Short mmCIF file of C-alpha atoms and ligand atoms in Angstrom, two decimals:
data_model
loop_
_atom_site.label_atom_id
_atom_site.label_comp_id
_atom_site.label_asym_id
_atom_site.label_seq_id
_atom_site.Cartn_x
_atom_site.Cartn_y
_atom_site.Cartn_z
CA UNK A 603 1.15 -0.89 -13.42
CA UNK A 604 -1.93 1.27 -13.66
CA UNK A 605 -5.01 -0.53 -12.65
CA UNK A 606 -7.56 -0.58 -15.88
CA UNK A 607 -11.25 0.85 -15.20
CA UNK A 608 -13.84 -2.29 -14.54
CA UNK A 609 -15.64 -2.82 -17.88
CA UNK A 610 -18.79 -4.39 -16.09
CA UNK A 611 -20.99 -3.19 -13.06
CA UNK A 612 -22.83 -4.45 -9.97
CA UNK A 613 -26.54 -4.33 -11.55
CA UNK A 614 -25.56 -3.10 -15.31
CA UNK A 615 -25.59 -5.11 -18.76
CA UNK A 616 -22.16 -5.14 -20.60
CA UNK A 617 -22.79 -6.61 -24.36
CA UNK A 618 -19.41 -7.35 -25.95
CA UNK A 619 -19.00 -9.31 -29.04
CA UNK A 620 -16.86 -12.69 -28.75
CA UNK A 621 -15.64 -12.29 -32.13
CA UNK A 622 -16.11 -15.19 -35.29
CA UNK A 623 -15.06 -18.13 -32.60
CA UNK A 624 -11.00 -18.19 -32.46
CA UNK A 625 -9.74 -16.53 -29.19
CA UNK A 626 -6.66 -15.20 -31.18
CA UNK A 627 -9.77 -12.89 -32.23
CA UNK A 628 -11.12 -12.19 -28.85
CA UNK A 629 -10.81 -8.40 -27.82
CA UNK A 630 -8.83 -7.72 -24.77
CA UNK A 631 -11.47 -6.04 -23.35
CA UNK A 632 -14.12 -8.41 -23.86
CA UNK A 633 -11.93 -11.08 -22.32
CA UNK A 634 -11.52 -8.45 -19.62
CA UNK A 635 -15.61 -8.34 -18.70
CA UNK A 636 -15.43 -12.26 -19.27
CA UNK A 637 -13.01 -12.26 -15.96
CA UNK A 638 -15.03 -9.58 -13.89
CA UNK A 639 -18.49 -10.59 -14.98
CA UNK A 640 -21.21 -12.90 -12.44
CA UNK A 641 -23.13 -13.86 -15.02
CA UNK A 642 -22.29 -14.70 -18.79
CA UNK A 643 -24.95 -15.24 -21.11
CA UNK A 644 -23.99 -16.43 -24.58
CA UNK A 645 -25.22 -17.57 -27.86
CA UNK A 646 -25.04 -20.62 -29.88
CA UNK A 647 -22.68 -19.07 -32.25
CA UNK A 648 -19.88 -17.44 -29.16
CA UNK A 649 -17.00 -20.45 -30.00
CA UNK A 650 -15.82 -22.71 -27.70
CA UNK A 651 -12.15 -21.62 -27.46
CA UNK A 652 -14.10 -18.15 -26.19
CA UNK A 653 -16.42 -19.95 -23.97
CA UNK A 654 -13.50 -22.12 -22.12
CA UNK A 655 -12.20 -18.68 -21.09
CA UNK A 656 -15.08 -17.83 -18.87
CA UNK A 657 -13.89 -18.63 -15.06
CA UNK A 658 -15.77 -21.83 -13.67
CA UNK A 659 -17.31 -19.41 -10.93
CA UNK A 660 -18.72 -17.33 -13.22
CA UNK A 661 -22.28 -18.87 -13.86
CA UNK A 662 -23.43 -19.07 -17.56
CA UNK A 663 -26.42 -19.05 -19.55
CA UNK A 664 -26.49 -20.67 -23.34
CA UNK A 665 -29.61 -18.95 -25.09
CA UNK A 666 -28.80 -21.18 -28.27
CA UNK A 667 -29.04 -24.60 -26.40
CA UNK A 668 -31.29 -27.23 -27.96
CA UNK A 669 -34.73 -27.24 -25.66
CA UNK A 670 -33.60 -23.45 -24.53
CA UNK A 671 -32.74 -23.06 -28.35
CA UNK A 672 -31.90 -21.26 -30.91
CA UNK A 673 -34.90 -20.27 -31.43
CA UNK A 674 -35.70 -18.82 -28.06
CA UNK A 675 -37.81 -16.17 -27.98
CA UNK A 676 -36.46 -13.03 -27.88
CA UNK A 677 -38.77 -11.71 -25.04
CA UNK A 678 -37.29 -14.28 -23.00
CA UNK A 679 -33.43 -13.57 -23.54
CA UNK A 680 -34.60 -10.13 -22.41
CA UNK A 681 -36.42 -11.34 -19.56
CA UNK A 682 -33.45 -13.45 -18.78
CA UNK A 683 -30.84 -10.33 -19.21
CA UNK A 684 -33.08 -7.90 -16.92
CA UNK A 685 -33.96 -10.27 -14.52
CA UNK A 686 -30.28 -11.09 -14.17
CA UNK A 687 -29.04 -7.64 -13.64
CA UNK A 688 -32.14 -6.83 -11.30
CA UNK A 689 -30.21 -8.99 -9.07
CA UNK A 690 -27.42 -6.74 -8.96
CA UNK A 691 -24.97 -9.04 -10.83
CA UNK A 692 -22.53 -8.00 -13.52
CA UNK A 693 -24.15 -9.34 -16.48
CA UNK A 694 -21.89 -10.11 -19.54
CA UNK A 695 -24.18 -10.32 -22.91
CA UNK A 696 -21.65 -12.27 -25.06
CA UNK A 697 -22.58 -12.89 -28.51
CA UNK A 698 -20.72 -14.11 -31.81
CA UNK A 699 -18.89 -11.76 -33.94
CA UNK A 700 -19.87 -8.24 -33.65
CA UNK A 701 -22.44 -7.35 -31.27
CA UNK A 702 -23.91 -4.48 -33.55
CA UNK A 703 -24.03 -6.62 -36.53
CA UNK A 704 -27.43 -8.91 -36.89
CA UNK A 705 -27.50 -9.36 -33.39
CA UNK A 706 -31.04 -7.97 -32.36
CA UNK A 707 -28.63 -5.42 -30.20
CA UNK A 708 -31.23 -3.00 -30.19
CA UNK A 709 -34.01 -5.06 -29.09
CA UNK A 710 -32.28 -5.94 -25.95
CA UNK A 711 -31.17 -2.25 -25.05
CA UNK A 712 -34.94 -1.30 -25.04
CA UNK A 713 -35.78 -3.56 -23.15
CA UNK A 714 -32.65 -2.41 -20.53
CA UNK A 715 -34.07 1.08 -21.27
CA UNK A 716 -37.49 -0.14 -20.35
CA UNK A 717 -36.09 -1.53 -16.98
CA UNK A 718 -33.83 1.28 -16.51
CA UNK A 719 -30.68 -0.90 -16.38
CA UNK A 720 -27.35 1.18 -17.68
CA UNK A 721 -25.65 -0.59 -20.06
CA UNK A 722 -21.71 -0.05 -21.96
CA UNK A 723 -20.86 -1.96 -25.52
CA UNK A 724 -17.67 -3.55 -26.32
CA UNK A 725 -17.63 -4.04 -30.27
CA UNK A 726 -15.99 -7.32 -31.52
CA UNK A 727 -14.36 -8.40 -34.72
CA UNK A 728 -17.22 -9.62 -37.12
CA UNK A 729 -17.17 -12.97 -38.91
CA UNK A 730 -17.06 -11.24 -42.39
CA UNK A 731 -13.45 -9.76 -41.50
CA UNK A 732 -12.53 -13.58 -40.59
CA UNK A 733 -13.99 -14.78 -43.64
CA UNK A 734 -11.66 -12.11 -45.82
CA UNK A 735 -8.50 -12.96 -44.37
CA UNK A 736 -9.16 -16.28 -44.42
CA UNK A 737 -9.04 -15.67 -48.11
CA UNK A 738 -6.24 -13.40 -48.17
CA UNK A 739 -8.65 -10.24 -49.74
CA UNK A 740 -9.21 -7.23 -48.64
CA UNK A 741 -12.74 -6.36 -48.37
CA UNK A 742 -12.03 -2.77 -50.22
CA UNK A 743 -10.02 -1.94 -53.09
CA UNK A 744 -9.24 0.71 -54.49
CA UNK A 745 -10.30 0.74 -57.93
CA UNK A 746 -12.62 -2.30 -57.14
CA UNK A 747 -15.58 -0.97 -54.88
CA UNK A 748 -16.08 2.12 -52.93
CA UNK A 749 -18.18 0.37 -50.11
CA UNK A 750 -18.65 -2.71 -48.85
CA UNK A 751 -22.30 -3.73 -48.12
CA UNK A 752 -22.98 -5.91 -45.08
CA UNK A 753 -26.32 -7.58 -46.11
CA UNK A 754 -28.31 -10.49 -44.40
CA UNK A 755 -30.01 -13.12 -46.63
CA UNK A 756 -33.58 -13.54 -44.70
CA UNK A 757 -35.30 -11.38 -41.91
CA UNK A 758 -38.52 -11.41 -39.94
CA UNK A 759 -40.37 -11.59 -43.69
CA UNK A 760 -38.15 -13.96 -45.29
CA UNK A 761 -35.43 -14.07 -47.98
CA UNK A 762 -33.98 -10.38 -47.78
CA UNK A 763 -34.98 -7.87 -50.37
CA UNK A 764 -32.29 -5.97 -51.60
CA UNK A 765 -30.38 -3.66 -53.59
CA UNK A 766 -30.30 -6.05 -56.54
CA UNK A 767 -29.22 -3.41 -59.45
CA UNK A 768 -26.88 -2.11 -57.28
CA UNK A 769 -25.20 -5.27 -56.21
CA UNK A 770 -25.29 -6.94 -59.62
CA UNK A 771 -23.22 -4.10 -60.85
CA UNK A 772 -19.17 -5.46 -61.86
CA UNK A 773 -16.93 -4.80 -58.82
CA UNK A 774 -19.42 -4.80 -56.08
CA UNK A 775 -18.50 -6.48 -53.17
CA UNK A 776 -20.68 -7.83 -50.35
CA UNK A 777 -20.41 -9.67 -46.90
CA UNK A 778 -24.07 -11.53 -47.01
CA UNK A 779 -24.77 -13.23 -43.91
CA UNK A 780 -27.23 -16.32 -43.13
CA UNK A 781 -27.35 -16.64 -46.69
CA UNK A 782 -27.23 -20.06 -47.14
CA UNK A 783 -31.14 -20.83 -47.30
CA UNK A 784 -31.23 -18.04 -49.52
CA UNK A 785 -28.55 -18.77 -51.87
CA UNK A 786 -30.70 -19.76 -54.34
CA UNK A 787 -32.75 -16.52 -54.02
CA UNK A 788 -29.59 -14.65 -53.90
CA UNK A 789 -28.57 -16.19 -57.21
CA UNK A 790 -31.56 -16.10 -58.99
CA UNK A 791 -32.10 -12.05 -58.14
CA UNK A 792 -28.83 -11.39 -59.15
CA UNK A 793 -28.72 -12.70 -62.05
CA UNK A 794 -32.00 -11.80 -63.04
CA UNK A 795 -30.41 -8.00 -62.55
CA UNK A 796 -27.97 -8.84 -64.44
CA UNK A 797 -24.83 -9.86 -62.59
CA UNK A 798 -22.15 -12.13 -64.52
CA UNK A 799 -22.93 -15.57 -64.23
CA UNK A 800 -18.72 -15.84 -63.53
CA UNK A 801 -18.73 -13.31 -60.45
CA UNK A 802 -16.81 -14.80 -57.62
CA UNK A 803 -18.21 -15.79 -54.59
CA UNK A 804 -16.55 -17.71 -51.70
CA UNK A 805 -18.98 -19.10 -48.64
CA UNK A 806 -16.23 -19.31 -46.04
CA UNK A 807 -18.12 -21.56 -43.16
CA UNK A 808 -16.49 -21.46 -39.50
CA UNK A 809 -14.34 -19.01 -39.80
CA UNK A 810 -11.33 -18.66 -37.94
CA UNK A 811 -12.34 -21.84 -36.21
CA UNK A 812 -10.36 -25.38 -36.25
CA UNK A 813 -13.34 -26.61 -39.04
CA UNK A 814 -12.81 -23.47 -41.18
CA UNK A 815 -14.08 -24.91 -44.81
CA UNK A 816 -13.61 -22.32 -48.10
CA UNK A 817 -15.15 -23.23 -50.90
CA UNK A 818 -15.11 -21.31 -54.05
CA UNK A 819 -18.23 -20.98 -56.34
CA UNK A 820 -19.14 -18.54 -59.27
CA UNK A 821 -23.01 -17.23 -58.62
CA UNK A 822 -24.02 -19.76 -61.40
CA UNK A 823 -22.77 -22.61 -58.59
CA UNK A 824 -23.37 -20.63 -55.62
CA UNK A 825 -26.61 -22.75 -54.50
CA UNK A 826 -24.96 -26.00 -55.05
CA UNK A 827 -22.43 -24.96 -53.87
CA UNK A 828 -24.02 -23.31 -50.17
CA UNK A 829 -26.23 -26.49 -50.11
CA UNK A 830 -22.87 -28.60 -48.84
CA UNK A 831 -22.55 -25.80 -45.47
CA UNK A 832 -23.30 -27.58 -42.48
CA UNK A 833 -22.21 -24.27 -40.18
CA UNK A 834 -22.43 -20.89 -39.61
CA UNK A 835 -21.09 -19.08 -43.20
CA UNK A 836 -20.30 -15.91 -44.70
CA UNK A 837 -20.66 -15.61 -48.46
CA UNK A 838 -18.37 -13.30 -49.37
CA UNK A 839 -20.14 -12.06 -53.16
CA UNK A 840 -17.29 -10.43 -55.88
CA UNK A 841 -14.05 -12.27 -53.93
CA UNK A 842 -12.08 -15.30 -54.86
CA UNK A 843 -10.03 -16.48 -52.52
CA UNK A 844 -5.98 -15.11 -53.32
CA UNK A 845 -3.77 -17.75 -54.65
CA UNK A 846 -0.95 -17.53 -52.26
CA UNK A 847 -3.08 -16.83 -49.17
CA UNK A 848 -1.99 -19.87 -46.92
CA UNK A 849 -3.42 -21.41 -43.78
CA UNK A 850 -1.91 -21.61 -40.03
CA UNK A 851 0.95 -22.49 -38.72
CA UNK A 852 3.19 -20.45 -40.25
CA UNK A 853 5.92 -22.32 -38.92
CA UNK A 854 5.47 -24.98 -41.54
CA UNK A 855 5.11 -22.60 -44.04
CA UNK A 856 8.69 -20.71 -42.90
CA UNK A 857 10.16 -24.36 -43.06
CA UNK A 858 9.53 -25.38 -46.17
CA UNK A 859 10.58 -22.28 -48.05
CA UNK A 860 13.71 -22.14 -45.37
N1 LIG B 953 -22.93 -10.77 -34.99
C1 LIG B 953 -22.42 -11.77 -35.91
C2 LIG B 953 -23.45 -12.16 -36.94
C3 LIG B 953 -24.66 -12.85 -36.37
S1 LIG B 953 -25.80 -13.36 -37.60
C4 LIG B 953 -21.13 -11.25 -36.55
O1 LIG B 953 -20.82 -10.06 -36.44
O2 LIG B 953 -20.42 -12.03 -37.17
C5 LIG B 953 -25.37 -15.06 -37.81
C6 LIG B 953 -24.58 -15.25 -39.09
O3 LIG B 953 -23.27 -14.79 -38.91
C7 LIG B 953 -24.43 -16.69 -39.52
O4 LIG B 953 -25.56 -17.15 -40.21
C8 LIG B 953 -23.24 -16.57 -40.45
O5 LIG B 953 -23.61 -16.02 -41.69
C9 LIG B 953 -22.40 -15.54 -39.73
N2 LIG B 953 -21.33 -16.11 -38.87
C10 LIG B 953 -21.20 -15.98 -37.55
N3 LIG B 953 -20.07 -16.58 -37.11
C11 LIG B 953 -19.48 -17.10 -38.20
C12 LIG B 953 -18.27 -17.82 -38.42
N4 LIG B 953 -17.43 -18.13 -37.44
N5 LIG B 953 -17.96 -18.17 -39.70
C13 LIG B 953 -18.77 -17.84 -40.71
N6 LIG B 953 -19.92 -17.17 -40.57
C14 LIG B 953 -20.27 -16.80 -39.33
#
């Protein structure tokens, strides 16, 4: 067997994302850095089937912890990230989903650039990906949409601006994530741009976890209907979940149709 190159360092950053929570949906390699790394630091929103794959040597650091929070400032993760590696320690930077997708990647590779730290990215499987299949769609079609847009519902300033004409147009699909404070924003913009009342929308919370939760809405229910999410959620705007898209095990599913 051919011995695989190490995908962390002695005094380097490796950021890998941990994927939507399941471990089915854990890359290889970023389990790989999980078993070579010193030092793991995570967020709040890395799942615990992930996390209970880190080695008990390895010593870990929870950035979305109540009292270290999830609302710890930013200057601090980075402090925490450089100071780490200035130790010489493999540092793993594990966070959920994709790294590169609303992860505040880039703020934390300037400050490794500032430091002059090398660093190497593993990519992960992003939460809106989960959120389709847990649906059984596709998040392109032909005939349907010609892109998919991957839009967040606040930032820095608040509820998102966005393409509104563009998105209220029939057959646009769109991935929005931390939209549910926003829902109502969402809705009303849309609308007010003159999307159908009827378009689909599914807010798929958890997913890929054990507490996955679908629920369907139109974008006339869509605020009511976000206001029941108690975790993390996608809302996945011009899908409806597929009739005959089932959930795990299969097993049951071969047996009753056996
Ligand atoms: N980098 C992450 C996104 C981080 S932003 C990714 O690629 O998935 C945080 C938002 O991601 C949450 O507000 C939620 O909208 C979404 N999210 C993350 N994990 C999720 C999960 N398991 N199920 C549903 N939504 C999730």
């Amino acid at each position: 067997m051919t011995t695989q190159p190490a995908l962390t360092a002695p005094g380097t950053v490796t950021f890998a994302g941990a994927g939507p929570g399941s471990a089915d949906l854990l890359t290889m390699g970023a389990f790989r850095a999980m078993q070579e790394a010193d030092v793991v630091i995570h967020d709040r929103l890395v799942g615990q089937e992930v996390l209970d794959l880190i080695p008990a040597r390895t010593t870990r650091v929870d950035v979305g912890k109540e009292g270290f929070g999830p609302s710890t400032p930013q200057g601090a993760i980075n402090a925490l990230i450089v100071g780490h590696a200035g130790t010489g320690a493999r540092v793993l930077r594990l966070k959920g989903g994709d790294c590169a997708i609303f992860g505040r990647l880039d703020e934390e590779i300037e400050a490794l650039e500032r430091a002059g730290i090398a660093f190497h990215i593993l990519p992960g499987l992003t939460s809106a990906s989960a959120a389709a299949a847990a649906i059984g769609q596709s998040l392109t079609k032909r005939g349907r949409n010609r892109g998919l847009r991957i839009v967040t519902g606040h930032d820095m300033d608040g509820f998102a601006d966005q393409d509104w004409k563009g998105l209220a147009r029939t057959g646009e699909v769109a991935a929005i994530y931390m939209g549910k404070k926003a829902s109502r924003f969402l809705q009303g913009r849309l609308m007010m741009h003159g999307a159908s009342p009827d378009t689909p929308v599914t807010l798929v919370e958890n997913a890929s976890r054990p507490d996955q939760r679908i629920i369907e809405a139109r974008l006339s229910t869509l605020a009511d209907c976000a206001a029941r999410l108690t975790g993390p959620a996608i809302l996945l705007y011009g899908l409806a979940p597929r009739a005959a898209a089932h959930t795990l095990p299969l097993t049951d599913q071969n047996e009753a149709t056996a």
